[in-house]
PDB file of C-alpha atoms in Angstrom:
ATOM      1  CA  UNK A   1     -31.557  -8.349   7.206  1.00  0.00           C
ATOM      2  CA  UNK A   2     -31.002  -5.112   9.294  1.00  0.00           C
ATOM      3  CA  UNK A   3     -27.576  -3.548   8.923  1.00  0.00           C
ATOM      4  CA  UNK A   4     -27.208  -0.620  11.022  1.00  0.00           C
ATOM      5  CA  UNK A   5     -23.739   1.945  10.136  1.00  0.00           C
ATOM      6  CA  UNK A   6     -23.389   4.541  12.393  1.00  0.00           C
ATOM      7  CA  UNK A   7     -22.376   8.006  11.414  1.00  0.00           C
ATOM      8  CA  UNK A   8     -21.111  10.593  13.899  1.00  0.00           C
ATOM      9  CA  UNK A   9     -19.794  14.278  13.779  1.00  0.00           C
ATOM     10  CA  UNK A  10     -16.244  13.744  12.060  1.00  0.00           C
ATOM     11  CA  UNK A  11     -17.095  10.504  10.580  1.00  0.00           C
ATOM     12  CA  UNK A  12     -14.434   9.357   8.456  1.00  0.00           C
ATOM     13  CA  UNK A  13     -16.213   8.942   4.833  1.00  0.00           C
ATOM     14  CA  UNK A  14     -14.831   6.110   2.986  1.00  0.00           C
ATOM     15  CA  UNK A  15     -15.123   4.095   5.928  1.00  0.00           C
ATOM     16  CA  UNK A  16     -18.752   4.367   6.309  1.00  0.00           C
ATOM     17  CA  UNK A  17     -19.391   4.834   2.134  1.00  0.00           C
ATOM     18  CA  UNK A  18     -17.079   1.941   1.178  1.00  0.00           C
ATOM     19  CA  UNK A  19     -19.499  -0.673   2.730  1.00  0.00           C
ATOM     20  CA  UNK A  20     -22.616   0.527   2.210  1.00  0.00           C
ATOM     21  CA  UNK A  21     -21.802   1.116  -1.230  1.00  0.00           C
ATOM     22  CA  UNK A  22     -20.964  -3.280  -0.981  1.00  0.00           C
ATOM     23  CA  UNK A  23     -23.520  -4.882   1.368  1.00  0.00           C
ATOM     24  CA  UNK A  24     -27.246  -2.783   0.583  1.00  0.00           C
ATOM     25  CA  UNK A  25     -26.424  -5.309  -2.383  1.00  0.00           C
ATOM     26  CA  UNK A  26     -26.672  -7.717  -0.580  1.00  0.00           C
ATOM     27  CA  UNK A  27     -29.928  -9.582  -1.064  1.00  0.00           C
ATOM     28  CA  UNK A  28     -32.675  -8.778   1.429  1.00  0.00           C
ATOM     29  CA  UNK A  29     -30.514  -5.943   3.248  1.00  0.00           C
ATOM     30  CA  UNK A  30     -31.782  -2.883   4.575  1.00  0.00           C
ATOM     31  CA  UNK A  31     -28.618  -0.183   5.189  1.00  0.00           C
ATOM     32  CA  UNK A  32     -30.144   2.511   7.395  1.00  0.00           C
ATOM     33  CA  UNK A  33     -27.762   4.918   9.223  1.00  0.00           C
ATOM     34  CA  UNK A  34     -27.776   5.699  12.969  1.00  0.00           C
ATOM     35  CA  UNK A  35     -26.182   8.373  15.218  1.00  0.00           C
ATOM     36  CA  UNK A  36     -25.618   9.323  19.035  1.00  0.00           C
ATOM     37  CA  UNK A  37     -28.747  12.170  18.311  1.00  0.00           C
ATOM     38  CA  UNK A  38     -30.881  12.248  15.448  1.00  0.00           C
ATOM     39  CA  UNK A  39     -30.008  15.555  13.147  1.00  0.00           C
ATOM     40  CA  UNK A  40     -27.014  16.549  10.864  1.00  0.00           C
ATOM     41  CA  UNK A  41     -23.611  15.137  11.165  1.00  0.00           C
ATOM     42  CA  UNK A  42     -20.522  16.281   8.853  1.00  0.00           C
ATOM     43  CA  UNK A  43     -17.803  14.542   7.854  1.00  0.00           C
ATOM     44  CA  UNK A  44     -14.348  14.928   8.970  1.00  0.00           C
ATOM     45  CA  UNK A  45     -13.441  16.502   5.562  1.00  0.00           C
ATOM     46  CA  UNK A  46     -15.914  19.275   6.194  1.00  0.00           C
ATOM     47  CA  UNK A  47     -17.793  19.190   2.722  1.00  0.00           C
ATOM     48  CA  UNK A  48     -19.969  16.053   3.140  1.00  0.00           C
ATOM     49  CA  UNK A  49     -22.861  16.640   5.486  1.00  0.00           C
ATOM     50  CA  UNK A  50     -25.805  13.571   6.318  1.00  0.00           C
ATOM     51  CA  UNK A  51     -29.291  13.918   7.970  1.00  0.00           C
ATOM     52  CA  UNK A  52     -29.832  11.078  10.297  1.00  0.00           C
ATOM     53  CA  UNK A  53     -33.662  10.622  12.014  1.00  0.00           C
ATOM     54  CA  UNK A  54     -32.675   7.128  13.891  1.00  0.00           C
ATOM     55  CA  UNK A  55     -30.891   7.827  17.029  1.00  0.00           C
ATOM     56  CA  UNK A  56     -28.287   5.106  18.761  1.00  0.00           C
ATOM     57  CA  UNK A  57     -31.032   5.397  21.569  1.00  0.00           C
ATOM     58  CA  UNK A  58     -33.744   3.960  18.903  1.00  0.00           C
ATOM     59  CA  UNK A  59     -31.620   0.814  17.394  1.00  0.00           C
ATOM     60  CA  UNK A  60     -32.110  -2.270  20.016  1.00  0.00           C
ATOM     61  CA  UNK A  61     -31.155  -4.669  17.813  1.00  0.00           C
ATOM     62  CA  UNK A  62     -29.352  -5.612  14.464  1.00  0.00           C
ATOM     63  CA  UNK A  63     -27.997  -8.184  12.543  1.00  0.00           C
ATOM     64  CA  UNK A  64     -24.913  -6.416  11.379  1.00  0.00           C
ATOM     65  CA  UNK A  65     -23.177  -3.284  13.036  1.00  0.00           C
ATOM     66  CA  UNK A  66     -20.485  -0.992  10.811  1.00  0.00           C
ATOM     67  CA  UNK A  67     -18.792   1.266  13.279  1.00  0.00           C
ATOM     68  CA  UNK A  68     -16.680   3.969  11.491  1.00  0.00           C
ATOM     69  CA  UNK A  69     -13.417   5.571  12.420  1.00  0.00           C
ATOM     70  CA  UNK A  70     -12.475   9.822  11.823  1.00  0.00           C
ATOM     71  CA  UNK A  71     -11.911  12.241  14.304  1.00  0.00           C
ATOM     72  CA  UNK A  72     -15.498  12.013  16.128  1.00  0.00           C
ATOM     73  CA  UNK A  73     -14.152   8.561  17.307  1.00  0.00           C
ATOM     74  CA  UNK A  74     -12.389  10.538  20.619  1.00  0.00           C
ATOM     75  CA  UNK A  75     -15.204  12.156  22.164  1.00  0.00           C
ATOM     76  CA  UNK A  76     -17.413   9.153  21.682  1.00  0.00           C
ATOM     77  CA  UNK A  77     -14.402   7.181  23.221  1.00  0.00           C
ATOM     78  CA  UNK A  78     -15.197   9.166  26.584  1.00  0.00           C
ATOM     79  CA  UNK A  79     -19.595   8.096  26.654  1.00  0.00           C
ATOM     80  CA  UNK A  80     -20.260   5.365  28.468  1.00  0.00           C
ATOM     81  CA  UNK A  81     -24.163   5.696  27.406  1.00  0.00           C
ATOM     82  CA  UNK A  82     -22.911   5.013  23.671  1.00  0.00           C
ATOM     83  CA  UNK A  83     -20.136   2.276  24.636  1.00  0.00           C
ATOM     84  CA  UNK A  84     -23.277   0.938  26.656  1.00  0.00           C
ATOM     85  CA  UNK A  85     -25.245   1.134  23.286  1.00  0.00           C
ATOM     86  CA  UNK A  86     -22.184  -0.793  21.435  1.00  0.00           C
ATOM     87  CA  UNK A  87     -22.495  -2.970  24.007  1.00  0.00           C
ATOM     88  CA  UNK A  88     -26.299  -3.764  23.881  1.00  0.00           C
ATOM     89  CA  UNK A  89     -26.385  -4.119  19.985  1.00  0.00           C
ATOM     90  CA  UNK A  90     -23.512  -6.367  19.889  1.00  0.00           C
ATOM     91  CA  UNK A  91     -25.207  -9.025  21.819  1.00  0.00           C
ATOM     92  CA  UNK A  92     -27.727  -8.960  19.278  1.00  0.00           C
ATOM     93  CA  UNK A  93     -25.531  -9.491  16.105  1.00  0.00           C
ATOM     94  CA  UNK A  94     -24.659 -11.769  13.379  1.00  0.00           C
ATOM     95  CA  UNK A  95     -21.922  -9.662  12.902  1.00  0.00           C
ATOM     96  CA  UNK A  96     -19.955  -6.585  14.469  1.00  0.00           C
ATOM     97  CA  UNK A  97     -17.720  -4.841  12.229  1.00  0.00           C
ATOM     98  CA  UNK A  98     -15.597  -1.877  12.289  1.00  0.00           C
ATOM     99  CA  UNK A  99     -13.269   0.388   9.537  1.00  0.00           C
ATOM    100  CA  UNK A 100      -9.991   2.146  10.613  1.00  0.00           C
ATOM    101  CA  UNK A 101     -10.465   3.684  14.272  1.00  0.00           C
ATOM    102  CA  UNK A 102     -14.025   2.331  14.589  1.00  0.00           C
ATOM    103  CA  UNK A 103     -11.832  -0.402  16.396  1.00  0.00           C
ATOM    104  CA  UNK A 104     -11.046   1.650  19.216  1.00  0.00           C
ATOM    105  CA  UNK A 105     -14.642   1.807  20.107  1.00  0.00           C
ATOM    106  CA  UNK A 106     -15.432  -1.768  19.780  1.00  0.00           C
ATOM    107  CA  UNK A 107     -12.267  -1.990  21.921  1.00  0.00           C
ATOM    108  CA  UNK A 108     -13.313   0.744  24.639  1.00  0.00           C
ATOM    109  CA  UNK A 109     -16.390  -1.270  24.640  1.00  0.00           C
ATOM    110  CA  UNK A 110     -14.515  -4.330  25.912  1.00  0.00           C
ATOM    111  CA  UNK A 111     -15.615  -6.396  22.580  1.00  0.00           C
ATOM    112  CA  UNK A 112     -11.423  -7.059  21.573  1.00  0.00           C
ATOM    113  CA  UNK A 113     -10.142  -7.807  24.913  1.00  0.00           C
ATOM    114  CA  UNK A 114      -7.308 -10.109  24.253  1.00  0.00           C
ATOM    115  CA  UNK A 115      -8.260 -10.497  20.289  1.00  0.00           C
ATOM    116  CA  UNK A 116      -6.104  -9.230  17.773  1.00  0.00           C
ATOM    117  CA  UNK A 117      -7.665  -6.157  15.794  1.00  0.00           C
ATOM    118  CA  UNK A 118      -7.337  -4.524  12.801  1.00  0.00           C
ATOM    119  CA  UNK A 119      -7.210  -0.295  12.930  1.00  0.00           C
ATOM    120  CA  UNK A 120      -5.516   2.648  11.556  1.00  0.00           C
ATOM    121  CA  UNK A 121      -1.667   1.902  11.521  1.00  0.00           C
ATOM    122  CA  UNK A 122      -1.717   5.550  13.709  1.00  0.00           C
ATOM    123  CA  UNK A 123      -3.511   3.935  15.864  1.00  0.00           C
ATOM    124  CA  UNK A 124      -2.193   0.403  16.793  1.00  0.00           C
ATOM    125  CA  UNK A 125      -0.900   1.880  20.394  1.00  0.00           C
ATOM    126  CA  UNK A 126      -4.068   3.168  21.136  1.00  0.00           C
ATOM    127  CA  UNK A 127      -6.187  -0.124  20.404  1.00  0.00           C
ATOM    128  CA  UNK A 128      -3.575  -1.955  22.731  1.00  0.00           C
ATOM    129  CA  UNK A 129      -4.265   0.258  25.326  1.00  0.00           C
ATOM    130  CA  UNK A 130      -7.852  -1.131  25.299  1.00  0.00           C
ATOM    131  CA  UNK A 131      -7.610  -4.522  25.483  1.00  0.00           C
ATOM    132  CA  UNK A 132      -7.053  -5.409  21.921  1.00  0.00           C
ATOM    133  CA  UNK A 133      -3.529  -6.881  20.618  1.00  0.00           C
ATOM    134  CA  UNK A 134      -2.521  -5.086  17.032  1.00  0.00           C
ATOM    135  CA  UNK A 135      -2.377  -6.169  13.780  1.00  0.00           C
ATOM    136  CA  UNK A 136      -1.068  -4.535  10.521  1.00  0.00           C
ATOM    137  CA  UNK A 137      -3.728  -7.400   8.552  1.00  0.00           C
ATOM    138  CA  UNK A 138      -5.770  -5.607   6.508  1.00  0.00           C
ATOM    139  CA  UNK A 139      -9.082  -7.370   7.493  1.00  0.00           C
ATOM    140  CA  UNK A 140      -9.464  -9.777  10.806  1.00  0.00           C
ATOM    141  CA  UNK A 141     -12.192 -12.139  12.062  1.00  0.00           C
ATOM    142  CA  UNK A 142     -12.787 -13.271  15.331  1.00  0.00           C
ATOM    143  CA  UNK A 143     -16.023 -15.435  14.840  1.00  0.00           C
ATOM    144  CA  UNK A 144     -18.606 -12.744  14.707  1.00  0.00           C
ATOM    145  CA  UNK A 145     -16.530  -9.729  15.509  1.00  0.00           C
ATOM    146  CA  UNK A 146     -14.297  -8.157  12.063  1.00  0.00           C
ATOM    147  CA  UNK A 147     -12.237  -5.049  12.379  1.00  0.00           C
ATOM    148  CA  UNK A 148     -10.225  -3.587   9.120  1.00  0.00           C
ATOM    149  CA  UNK A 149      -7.547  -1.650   8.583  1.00  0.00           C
ATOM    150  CA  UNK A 150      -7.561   1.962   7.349  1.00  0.00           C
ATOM    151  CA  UNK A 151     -10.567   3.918   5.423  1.00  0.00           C
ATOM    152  CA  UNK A 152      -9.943   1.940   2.405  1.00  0.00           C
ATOM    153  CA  UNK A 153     -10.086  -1.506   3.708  1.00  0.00           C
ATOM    154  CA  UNK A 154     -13.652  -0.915   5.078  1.00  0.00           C
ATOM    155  CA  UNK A 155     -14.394  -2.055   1.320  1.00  0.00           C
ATOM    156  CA  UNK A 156     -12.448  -5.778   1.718  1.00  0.00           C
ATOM    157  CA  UNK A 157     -14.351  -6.070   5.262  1.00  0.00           C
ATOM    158  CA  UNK A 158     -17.714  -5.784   3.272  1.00  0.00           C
ATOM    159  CA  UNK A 159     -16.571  -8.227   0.373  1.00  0.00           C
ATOM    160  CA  UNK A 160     -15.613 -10.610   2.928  1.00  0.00           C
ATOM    161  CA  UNK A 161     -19.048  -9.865   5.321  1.00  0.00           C
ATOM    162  CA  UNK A 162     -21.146 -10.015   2.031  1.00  0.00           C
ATOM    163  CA  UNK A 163     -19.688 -14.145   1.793  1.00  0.00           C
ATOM    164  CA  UNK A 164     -20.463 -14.409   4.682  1.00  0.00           C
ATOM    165  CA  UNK A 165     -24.157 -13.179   4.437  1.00  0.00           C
ATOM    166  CA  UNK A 166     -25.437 -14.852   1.859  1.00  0.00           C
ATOM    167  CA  UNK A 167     -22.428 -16.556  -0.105  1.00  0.00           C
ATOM    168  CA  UNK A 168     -19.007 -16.142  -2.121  1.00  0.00           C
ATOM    169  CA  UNK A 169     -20.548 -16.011  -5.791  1.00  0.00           C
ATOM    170  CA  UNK A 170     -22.878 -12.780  -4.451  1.00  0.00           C
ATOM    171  CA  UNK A 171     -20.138 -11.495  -3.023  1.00  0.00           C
ATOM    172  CA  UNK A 172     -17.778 -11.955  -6.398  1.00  0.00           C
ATOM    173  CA  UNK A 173     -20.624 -10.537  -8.218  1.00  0.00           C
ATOM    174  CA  UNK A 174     -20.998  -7.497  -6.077  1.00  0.00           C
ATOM    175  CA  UNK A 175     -17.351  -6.769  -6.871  1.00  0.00           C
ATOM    176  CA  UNK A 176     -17.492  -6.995 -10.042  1.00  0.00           C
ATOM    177  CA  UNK A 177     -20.694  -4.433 -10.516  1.00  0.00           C
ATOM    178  CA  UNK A 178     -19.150  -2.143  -8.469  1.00  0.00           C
ATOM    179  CA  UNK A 179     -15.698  -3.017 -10.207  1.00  0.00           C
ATOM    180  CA  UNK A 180     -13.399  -3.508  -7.277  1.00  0.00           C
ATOM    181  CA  UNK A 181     -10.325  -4.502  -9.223  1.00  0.00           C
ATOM    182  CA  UNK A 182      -7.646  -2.122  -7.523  1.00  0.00           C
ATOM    183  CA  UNK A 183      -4.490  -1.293  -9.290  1.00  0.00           C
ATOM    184  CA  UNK A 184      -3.380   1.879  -7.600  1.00  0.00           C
ATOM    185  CA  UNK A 185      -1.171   3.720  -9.627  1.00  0.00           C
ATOM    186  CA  UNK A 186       1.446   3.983  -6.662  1.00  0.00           C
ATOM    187  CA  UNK A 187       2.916   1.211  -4.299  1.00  0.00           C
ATOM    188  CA  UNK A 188       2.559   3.579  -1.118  1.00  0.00           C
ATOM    189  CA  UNK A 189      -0.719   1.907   0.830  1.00  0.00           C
ATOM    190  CA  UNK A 190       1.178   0.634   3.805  1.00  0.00           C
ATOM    191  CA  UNK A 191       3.926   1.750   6.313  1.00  0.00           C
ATOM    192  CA  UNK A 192       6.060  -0.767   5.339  1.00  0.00           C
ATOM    193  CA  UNK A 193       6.497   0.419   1.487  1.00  0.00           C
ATOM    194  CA  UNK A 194       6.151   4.222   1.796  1.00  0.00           C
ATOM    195  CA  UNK A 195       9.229   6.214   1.110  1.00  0.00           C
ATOM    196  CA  UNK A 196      10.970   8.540   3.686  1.00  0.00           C
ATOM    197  CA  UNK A 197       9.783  11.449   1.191  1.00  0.00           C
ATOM    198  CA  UNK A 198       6.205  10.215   1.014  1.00  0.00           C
ATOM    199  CA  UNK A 199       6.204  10.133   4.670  1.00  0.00           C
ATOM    200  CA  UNK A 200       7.997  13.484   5.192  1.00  0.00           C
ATOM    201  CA  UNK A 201       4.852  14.658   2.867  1.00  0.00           C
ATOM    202  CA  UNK A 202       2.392  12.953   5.018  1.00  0.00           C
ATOM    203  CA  UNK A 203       3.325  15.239   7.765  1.00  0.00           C
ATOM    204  CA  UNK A 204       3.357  18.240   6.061  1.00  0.00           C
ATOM    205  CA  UNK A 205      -0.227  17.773   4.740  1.00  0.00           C
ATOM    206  CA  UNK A 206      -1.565  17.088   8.634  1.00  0.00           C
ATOM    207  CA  UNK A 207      -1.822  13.283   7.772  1.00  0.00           C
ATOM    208  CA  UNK A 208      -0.069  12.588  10.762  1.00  0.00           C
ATOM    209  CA  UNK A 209       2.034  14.400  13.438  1.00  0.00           C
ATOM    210  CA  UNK A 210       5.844  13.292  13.673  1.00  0.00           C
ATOM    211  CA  UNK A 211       5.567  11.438  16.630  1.00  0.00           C
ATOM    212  CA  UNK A 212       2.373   9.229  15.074  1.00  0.00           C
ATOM    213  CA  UNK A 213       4.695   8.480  12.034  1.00  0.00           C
ATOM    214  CA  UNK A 214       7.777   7.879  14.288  1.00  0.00           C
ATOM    215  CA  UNK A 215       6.042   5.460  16.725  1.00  0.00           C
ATOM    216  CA  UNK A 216       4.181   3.852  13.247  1.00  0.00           C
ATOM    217  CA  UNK A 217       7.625   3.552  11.919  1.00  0.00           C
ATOM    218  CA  UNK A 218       9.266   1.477  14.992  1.00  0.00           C
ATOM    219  CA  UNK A 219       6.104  -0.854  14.788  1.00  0.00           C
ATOM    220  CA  UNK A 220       5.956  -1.357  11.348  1.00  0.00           C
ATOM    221  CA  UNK A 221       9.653  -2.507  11.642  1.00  0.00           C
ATOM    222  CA  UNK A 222       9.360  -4.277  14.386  1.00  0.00           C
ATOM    223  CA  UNK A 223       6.514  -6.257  12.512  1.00  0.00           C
ATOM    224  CA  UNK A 224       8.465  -6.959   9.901  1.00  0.00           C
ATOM    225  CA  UNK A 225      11.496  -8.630  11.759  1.00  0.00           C
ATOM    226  CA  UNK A 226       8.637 -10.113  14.010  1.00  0.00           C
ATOM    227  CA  UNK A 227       9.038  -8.725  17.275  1.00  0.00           C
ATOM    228  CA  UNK A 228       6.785  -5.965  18.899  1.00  0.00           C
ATOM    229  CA  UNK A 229       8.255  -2.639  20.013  1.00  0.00           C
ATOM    230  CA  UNK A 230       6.827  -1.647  23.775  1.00  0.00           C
ATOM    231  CA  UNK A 231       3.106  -0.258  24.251  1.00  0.00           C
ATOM    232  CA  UNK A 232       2.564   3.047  23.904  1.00  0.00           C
ATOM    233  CA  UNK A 233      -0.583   4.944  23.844  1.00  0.00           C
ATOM    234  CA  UNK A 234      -0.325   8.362  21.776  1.00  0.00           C
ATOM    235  CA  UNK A 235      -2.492  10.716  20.123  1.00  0.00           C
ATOM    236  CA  UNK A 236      -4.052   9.361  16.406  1.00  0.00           C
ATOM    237  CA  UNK A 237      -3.618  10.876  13.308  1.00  0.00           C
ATOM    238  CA  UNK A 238      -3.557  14.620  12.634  1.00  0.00           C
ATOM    239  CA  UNK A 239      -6.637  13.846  10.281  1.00  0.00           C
ATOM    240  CA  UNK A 240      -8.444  11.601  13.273  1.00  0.00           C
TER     241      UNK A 240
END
């Protein structure tokens, strides 16, 4: 079983780390890493650097594809050789997958046209603008096609691809060796339940610019009361 995760200058960690960490447990999966040209790529962080030999060019097939989000995700947003690439694989897969703003490329590849997707909450007017129809679920399937929420969520996408791949028990036991039992000490993981302080803080540390959070904050009440605010595209995160 071939699972290919691509990496990419400004790759966001977790969401790349997170499942490969879950499915090369899998039984009978090989996890090898591909990116747009073979050599070093660094993280978005700036501390965490990979060597990668296998280029995008090199990978014609797959059974599973993990696209990443981070900040790399805008310039790659722009190549039509790689979206041509995303393109290519997918026809080939079991299973295409992203984490956090991986979405938008699966979306700028025309894979989410008209589905409802799973990204960064930053980034829900962006994903629109391509096609795709937002979602503040943490993890969604369309048949062979699952997008996840932010960084962190990348690890419930590979719990739920790793049923899916061979079968719920292996999955349940892969969460319990790597024991995935989350009880964060704070209640902040969403728009919807962080404070107007923990927000204001999110600013300041470059998390987000203030009109991100402000456009985040009209969705995320607009999702609650179930209605959706009008479409517009903006800018990401600070950090993406």
């Amino acid at each position: 079983m071939d699972i290919v995760i691509l990496l990419f200058d400004r790759f966001e960690p977790l969401d790349a780390v997170g499942p490969y960490e879950i499915l090369a447990h899998v039984p009978g999966a090989k996890v090898r890493f591909v990116a747009p040209a073979s050599g070093r790529v660094t993280d978005v962080l700036g501390s965490l650097s990979v060597d990668v030999p296998t280029r995008c060019s090199d990978v014609e097939a797959c059974d599973v594809l993990v696209v990443p989000g981070g900040g790399g995700v805008w310039t790659l947003l722009a190549d039509q050789d790689f979206l041509d690439w995303v393109r290519r694989v997918h026809a080939t897969t079991r299973f295409t997958t992203s984490v956090c703003t991986g979405s938008l490329l699966l979306a700028a590849a025309g894979l989410l046209d008209g589905l409802t997707a799973a990204t960064h909450w930053g980034t829900a007017g962006e994903i629109e603008g391509h096609g795709a129809v937002y979602t503040p679920e943490r993890v969604v399937r369309h048949d062979r096609i699952i997008t996840s929420a932010g960084v962190s969520s990348g690890i419930d996408m590979a719990l739920h691809l790793a049923a899916l791949l061979a079968d719920e028990t292996t999955a349940r036991a892969i969460q319990l060796y790597t024991e995935y039992d989350p009880q964060p000490p704070f209640d902040s993981g969403s728009m919807a339940k962080a404070s107007p302080e923990v927000l204001e803080r999110a600013v300041a540390l470059g998390l987000a610019s203030p009109e991100v959070l402000e456009r985040a904050l009209v969705r995320s009440d607009a999702d609650q009361r179930g209605c959706m605010p009008p479409r517009k595209a903006g800018e990401g995160t600070e950090r993406d």
